PDB file of C-alpha atoms in Angstrom:
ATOM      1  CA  UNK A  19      21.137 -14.457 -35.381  1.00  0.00           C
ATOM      2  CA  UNK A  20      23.292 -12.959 -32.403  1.00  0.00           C
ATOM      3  CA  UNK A  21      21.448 -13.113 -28.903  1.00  0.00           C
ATOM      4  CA  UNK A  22      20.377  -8.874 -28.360  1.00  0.00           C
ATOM      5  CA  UNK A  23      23.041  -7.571 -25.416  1.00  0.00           C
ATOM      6  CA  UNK A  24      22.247  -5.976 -22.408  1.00  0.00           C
ATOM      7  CA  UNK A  25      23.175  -2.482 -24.054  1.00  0.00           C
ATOM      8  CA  UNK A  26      20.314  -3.420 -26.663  1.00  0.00           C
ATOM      9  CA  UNK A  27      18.167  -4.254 -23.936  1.00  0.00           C
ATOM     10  CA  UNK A  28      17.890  -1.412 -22.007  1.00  0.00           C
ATOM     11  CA  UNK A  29      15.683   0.913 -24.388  1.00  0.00           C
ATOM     12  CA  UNK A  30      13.214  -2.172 -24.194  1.00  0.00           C
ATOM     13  CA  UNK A  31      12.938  -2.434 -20.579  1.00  0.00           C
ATOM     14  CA  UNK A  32      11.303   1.453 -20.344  1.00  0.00           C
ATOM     15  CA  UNK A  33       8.432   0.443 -22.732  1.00  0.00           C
ATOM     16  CA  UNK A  34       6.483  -1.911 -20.496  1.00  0.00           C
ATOM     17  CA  UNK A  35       6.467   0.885 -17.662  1.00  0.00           C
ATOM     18  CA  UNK A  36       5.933   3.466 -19.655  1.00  0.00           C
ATOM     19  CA  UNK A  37       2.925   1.992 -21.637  1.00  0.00           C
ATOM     20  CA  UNK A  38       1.549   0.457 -17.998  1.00  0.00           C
ATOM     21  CA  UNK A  39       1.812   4.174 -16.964  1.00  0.00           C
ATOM     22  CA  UNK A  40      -0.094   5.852 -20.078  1.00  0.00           C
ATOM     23  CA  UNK A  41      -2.733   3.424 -19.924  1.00  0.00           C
ATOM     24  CA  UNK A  42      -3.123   3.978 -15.622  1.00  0.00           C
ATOM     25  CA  UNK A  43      -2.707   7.782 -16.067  1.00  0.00           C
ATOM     26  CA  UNK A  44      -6.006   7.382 -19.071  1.00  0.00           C
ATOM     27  CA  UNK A  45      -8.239   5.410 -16.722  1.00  0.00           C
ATOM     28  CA  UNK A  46      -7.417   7.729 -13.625  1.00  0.00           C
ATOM     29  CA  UNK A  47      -8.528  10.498 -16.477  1.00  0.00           C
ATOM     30  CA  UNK A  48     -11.260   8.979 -17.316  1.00  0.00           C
ATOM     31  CA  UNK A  49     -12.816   8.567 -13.972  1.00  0.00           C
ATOM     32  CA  UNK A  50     -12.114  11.764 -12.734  1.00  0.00           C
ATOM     33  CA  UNK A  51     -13.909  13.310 -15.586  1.00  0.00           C
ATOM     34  CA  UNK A  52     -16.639  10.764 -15.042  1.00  0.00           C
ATOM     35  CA  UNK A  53     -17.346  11.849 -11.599  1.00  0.00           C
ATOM     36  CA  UNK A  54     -16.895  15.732 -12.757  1.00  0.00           C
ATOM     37  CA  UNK A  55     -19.650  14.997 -15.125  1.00  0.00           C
ATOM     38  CA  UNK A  56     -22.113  12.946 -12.784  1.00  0.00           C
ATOM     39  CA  UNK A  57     -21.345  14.913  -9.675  1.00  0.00           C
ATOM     40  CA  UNK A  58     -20.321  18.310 -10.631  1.00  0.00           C
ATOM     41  CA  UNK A  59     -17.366  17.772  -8.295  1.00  0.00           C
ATOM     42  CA  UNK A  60     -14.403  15.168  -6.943  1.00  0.00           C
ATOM     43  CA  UNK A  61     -14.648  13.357  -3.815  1.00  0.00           C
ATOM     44  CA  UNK A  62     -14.251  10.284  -1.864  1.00  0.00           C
ATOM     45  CA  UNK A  63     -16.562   7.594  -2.941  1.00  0.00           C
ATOM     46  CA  UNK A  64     -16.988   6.307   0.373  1.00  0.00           C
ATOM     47  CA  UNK A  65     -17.134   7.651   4.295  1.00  0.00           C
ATOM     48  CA  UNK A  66     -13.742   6.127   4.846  1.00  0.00           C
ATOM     49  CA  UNK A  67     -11.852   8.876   2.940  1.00  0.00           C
ATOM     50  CA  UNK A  68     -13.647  11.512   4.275  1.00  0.00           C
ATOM     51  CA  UNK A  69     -12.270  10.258   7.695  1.00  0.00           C
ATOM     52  CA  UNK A  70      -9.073   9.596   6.645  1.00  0.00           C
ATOM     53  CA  UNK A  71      -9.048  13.403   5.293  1.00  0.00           C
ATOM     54  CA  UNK A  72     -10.159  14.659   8.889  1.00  0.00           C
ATOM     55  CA  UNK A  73      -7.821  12.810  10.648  1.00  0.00           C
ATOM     56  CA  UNK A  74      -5.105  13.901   8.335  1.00  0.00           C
ATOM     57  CA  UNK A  75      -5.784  17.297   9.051  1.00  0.00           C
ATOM     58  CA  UNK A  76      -5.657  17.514  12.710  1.00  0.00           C
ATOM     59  CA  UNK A  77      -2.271  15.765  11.731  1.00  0.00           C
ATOM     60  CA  UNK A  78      -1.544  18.350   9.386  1.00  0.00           C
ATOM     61  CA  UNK A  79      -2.600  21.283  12.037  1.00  0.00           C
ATOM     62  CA  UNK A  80      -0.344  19.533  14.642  1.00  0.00           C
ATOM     63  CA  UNK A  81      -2.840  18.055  16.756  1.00  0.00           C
ATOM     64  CA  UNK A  82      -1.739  14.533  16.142  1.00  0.00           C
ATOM     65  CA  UNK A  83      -3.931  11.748  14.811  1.00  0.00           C
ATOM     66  CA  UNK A  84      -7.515  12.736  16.727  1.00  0.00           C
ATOM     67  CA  UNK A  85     -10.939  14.041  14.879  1.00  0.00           C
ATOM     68  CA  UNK A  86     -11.926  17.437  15.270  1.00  0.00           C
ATOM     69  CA  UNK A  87     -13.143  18.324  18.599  1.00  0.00           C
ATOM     70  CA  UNK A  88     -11.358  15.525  20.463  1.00  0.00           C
ATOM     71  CA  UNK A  89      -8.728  15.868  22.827  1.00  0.00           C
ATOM     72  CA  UNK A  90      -5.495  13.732  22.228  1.00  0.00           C
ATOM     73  CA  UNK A  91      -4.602  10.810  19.842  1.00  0.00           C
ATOM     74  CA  UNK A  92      -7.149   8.088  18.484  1.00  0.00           C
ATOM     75  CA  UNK A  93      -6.361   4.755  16.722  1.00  0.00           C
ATOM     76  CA  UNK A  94      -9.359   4.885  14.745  1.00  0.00           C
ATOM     77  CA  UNK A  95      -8.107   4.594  11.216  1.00  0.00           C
ATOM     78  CA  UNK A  96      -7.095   1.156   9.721  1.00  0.00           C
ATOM     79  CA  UNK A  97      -3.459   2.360   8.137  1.00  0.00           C
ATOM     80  CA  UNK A  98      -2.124   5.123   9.910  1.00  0.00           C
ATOM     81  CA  UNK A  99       0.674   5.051   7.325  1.00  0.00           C
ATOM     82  CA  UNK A 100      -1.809   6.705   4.820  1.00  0.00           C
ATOM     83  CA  UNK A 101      -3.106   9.430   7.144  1.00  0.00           C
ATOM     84  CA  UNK A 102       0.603  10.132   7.504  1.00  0.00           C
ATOM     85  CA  UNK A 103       1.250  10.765   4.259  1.00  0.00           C
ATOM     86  CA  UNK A 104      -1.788  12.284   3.317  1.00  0.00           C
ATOM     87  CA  UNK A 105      -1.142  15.154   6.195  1.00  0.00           C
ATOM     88  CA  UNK A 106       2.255  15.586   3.981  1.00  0.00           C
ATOM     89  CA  UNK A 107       0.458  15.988   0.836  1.00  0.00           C
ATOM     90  CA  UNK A 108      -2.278  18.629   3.095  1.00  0.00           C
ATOM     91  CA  UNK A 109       1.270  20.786   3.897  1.00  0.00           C
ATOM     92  CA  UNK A 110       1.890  20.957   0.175  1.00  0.00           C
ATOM     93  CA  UNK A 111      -1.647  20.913  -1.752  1.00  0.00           C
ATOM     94  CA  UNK A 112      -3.691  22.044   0.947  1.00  0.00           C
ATOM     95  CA  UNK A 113      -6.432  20.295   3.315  1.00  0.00           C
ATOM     96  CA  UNK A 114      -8.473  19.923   0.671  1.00  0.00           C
ATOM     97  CA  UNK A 115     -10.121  16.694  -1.557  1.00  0.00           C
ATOM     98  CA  UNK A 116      -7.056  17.106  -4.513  1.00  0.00           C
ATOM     99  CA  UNK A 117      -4.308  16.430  -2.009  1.00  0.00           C
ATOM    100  CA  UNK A 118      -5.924  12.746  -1.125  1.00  0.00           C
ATOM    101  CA  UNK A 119      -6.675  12.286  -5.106  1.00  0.00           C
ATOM    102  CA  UNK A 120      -3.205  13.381  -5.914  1.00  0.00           C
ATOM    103  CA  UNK A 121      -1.489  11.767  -3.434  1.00  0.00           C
ATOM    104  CA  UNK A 122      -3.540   8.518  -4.932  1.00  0.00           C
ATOM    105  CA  UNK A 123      -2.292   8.987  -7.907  1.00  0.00           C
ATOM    106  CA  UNK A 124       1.050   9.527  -7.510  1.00  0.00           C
ATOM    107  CA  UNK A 125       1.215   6.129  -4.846  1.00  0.00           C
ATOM    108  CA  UNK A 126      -0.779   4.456  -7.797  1.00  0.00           C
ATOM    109  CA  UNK A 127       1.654   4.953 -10.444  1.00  0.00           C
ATOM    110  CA  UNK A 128       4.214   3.533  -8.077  1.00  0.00           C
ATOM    111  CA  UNK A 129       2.019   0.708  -7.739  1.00  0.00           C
ATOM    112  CA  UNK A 130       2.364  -0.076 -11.473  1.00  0.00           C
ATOM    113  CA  UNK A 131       6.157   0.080 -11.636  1.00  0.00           C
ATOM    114  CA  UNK A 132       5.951  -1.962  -8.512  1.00  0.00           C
ATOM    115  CA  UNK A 133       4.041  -4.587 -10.392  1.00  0.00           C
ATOM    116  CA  UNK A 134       6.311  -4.296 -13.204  1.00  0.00           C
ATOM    117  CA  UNK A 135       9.502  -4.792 -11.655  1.00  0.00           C
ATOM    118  CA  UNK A 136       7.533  -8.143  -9.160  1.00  0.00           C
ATOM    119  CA  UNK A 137       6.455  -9.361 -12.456  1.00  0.00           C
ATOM    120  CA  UNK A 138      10.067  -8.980 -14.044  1.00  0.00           C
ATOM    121  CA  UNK A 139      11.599 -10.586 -11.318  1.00  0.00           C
ATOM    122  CA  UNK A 140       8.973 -14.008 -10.937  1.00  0.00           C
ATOM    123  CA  UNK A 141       9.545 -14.499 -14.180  1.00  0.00           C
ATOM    124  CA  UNK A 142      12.874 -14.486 -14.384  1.00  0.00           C
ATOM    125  CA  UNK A 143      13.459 -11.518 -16.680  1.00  0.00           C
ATOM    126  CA  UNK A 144      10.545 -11.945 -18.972  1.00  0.00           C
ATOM    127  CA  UNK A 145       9.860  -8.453 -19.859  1.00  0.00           C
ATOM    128  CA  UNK A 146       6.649  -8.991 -22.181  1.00  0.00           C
ATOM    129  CA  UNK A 147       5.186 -10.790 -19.331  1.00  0.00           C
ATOM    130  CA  UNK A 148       6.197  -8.005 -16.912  1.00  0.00           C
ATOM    131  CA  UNK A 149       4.759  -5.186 -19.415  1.00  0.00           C
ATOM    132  CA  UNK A 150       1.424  -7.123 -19.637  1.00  0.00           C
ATOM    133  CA  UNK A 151       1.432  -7.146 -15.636  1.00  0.00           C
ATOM    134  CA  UNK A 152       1.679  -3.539 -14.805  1.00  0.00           C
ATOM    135  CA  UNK A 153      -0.896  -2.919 -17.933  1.00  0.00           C
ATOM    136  CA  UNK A 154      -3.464  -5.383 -16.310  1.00  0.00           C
ATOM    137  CA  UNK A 155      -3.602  -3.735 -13.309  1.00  0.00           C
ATOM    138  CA  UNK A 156      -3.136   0.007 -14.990  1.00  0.00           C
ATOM    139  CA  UNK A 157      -6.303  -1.074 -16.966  1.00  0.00           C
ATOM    140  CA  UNK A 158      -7.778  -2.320 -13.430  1.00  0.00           C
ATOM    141  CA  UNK A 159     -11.411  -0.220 -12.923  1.00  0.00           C
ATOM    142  CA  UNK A 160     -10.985  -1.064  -9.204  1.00  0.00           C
ATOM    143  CA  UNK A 161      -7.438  -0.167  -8.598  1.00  0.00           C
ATOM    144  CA  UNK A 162      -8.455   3.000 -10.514  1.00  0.00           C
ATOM    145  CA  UNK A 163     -11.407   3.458  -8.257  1.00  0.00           C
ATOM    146  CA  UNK A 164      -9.137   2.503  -4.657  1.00  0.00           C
ATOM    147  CA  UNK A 165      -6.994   5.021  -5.792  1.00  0.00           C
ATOM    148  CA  UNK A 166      -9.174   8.139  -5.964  1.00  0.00           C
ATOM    149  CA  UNK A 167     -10.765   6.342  -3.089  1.00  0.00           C
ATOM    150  CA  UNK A 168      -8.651   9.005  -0.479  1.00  0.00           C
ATOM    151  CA  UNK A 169      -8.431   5.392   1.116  1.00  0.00           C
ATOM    152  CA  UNK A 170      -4.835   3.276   1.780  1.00  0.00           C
ATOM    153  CA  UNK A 171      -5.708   0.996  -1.097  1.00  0.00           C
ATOM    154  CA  UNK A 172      -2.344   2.862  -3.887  1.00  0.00           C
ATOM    155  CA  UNK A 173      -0.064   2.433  -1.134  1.00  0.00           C
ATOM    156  CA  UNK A 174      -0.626  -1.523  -0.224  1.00  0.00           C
ATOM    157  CA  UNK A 175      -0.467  -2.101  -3.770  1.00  0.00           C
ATOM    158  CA  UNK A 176       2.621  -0.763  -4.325  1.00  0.00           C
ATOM    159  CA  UNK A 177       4.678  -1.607  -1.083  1.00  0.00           C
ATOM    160  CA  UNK A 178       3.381  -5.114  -1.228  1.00  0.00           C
ATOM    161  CA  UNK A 179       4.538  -5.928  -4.964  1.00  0.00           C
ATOM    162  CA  UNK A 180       7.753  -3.960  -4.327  1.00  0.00           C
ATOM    163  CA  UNK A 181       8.252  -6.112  -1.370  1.00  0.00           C
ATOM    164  CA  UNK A 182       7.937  -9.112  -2.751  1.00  0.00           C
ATOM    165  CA  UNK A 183      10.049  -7.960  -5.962  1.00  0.00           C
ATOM    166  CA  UNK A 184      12.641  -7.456  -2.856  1.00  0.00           C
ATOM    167  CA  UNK A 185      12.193 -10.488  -1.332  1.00  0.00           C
ATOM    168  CA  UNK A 186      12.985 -12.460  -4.378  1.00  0.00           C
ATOM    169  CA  UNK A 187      15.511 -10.562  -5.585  1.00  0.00           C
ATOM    170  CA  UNK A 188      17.692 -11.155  -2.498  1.00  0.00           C
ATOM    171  CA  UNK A 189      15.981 -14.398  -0.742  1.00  0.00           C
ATOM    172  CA  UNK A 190      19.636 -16.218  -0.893  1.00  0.00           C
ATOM    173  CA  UNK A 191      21.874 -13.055  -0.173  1.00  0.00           C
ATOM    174  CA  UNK A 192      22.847 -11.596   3.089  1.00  0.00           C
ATOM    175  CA  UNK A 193      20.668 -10.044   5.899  1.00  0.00           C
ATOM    176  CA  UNK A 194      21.756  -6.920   5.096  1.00  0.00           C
ATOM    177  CA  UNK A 195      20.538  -7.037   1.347  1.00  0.00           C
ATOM    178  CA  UNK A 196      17.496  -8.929   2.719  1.00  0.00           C
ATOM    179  CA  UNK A 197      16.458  -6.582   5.449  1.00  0.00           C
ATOM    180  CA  UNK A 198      14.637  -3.934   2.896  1.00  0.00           C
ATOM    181  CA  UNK A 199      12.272  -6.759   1.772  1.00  0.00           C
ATOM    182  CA  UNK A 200      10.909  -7.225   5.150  1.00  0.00           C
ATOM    183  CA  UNK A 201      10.533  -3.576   5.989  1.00  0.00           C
ATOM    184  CA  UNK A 202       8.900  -2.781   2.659  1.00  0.00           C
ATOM    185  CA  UNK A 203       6.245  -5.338   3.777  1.00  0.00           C
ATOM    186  CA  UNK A 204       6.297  -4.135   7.003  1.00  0.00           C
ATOM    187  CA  UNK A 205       5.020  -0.773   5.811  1.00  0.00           C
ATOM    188  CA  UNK A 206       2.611  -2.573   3.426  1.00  0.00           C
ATOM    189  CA  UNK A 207       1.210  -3.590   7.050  1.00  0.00           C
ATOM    190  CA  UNK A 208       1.376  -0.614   8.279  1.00  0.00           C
ATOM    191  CA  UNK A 209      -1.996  -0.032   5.606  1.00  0.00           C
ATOM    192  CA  UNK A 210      -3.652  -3.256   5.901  1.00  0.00           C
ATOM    193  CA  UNK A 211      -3.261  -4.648   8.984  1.00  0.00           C
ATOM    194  CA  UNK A 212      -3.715  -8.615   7.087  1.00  0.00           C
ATOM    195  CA  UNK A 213      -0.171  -7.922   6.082  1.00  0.00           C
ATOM    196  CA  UNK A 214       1.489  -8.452   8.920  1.00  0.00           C
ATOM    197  CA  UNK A 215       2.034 -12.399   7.870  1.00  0.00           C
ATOM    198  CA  UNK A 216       3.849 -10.807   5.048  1.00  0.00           C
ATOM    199  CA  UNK A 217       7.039 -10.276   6.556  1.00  0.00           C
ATOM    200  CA  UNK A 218       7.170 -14.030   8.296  1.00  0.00           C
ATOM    201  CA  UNK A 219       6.007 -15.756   4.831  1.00  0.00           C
ATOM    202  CA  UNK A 220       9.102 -14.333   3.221  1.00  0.00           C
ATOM    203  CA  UNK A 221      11.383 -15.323   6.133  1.00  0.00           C
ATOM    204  CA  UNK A 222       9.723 -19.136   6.113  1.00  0.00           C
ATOM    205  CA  UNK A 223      10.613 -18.914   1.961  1.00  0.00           C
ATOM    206  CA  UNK A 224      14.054 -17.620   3.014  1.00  0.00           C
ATOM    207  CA  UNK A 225      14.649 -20.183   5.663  1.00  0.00           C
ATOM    208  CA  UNK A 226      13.360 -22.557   3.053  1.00  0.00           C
ATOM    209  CA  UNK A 227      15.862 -22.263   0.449  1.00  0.00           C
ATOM    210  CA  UNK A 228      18.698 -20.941   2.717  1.00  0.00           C
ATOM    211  CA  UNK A 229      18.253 -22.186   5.897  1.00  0.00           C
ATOM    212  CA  UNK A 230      18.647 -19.169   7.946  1.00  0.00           C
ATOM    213  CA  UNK A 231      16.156 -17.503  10.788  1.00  0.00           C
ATOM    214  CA  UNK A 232      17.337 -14.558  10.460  1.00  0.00           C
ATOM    215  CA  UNK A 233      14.420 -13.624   8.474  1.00  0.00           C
ATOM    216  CA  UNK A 234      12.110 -14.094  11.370  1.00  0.00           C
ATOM    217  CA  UNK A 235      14.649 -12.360  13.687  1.00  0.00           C
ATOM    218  CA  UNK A 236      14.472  -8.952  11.575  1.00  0.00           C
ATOM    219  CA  UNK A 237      10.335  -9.882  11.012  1.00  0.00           C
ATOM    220  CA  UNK A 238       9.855 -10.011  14.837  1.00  0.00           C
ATOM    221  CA  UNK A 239      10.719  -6.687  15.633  1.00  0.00           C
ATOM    222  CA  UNK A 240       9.771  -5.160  12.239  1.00  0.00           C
ATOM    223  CA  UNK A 241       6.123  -6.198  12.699  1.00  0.00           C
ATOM    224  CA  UNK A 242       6.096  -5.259  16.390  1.00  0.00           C
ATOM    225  CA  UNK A 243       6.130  -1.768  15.121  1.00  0.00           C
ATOM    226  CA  UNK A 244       2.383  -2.016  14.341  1.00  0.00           C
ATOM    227  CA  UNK A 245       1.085  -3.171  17.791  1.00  0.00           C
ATOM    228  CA  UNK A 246       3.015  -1.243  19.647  1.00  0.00           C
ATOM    229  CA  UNK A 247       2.122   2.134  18.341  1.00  0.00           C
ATOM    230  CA  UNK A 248      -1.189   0.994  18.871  1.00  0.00           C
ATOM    231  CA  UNK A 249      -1.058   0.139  22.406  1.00  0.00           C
ATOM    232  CA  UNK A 250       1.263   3.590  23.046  1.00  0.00           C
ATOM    233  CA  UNK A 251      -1.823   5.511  21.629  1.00  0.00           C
ATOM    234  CA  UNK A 252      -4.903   3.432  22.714  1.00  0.00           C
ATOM    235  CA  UNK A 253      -4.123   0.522  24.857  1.00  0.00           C
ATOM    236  CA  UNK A 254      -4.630  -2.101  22.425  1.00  0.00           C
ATOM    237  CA  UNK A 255      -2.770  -4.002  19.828  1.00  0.00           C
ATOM    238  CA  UNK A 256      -5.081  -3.230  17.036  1.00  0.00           C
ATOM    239  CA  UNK A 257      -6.585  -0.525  15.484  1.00  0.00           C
ATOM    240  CA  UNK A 258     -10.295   0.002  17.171  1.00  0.00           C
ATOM    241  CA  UNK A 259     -11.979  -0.451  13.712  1.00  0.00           C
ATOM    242  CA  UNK A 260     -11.046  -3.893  14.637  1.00  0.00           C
ATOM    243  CA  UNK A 261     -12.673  -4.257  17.800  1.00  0.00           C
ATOM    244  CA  UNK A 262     -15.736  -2.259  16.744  1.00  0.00           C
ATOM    245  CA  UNK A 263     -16.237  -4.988  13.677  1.00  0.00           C
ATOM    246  CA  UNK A 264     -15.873  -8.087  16.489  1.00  0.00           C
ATOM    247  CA  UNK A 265     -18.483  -6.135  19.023  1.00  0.00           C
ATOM    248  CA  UNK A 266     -21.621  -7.571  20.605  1.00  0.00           C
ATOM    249  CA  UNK A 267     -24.116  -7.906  16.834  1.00  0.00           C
ATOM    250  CA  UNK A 268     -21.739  -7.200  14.553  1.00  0.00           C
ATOM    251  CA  UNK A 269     -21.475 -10.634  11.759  1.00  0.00           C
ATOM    252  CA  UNK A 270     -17.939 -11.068  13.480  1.00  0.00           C
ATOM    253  CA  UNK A 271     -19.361 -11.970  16.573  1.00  0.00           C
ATOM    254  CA  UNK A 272     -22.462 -13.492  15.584  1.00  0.00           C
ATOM    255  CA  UNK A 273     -20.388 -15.951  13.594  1.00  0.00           C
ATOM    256  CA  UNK A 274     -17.712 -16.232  16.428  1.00  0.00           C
ATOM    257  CA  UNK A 275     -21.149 -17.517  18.889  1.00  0.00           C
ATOM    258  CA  UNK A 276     -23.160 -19.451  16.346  1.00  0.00           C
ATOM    259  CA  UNK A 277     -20.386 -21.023  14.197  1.00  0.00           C
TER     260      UNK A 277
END
């Protein structure tokens, strides 16, 4: 029995996407008819996409990254990434509750063929494995749910497995072919601010099998990005959702005084 070429394999590799797709496209279905059925209407499912909505909107309206009513820019949202591109999807859709539900959606489905191609490349070409990867977390109810959230969940799904997909795929090549790894991580930070050790754990696994810092000297200034935006707009290196979770009562502080 002759070994199938790479010419045979190509039809195959489309199947595990494509089926990973269906099945994420049925769920997202699913719930949105759910919630059109219990609530008589689509929404966020929590506060947070509500607020990323209104601060998307000023955006959208030109007034920068603020609420309504306030003068000048806030850092009050988590991943300003996602308000970013959820004013884009206002220009096109509207500044309505579909453009943050589409927008999900479409980032979503990226997140599965992200998963698909990090699962292809850990296991060293294994597409089965890969197909049964991006199906899982199709089939996930709370990757569903984070996605018609209106909230940054799609988008640090996706740009985290495609970064790591990059990382491995060019770990022992040049910095060149290296360097969009690190800033596909970097923007996976730029939605959850815990992902800023992304970029330096795949320069420490670079350094490890290749002995070169350049990895940290492209994740240095790549993950600066974050703070410094945040100290051009409010003074401080982190968003203020941060600071108001570590304030005087909240667990963060009681913890940080009582052990």
């Amino acid at each position: 029995m002759t070994e199938p070429t790479l010419d045979d394999r190509a039809p195959r590799r489309w199947i595990g996407p494509v089926v990973a797709l269906l099945a994420f496209f049925a769920v997202v279905g699913a719930y949105l008819l759910t919630e059109l059925k219990m609530a008589g209407r689509v929404g966020p499912p929590l506060d947070d996409g509500w607020i990323y909505m209104a601060f998307a909107r000023s955006l959208a309206e030109g007034e920068g990254i603020t609420y309504p009513g306030h003068d000048g820019p806030v850092a009050s949202v988590t991943g300003p990434i996602w308000c970013f591109l959820l004013a884009l999807a206002m220009k096109v859709v509207g500044a309505n509750v579909w453009a943050s539900k589409l927008l999900g959606i479409l980032v979503g489905a990226l997140g599965v063929i992200a998963a698909h191609r990090l699962a292809h490349t850990a296991s060293k070409g294994d597409l089965r494995l890969a197909g049964i990867a991006a199906v899982l977390l199709a089939l996930t109810p709370r990757y569903a749910w984070g996605c018609l959230s209106g909230m940054e969940v799609p988008w640090f799904v996706a740009m985290t497995c495609l970064g790591l997909a990059l990382h491995l795929e060019n770990r022992d090549r040049s910095t060149l072919r290296w360097l969009p790894a690190a800033f596909t991580l970097t923007l996976a930070a730029w939605a959850r601010p815990e992902c800023l050790v992304l970029p330096f754990l795949a320069a420490a696994h670079r350094f490890w099998h290749v002995r070169r810092i350049d990895g940290f000297l492209l994740a240095v200034p790549l993950v600066a990005t974050f703070p410094a935006y945040h100290l051009l707009v409010s003074g401080h290196p982190l968003p203020i959702t941060f600071y108001a979770k570590a304030a005087d009562g909240t667990p963060v502080s009681i913890f940080k005084q009582e052990g």
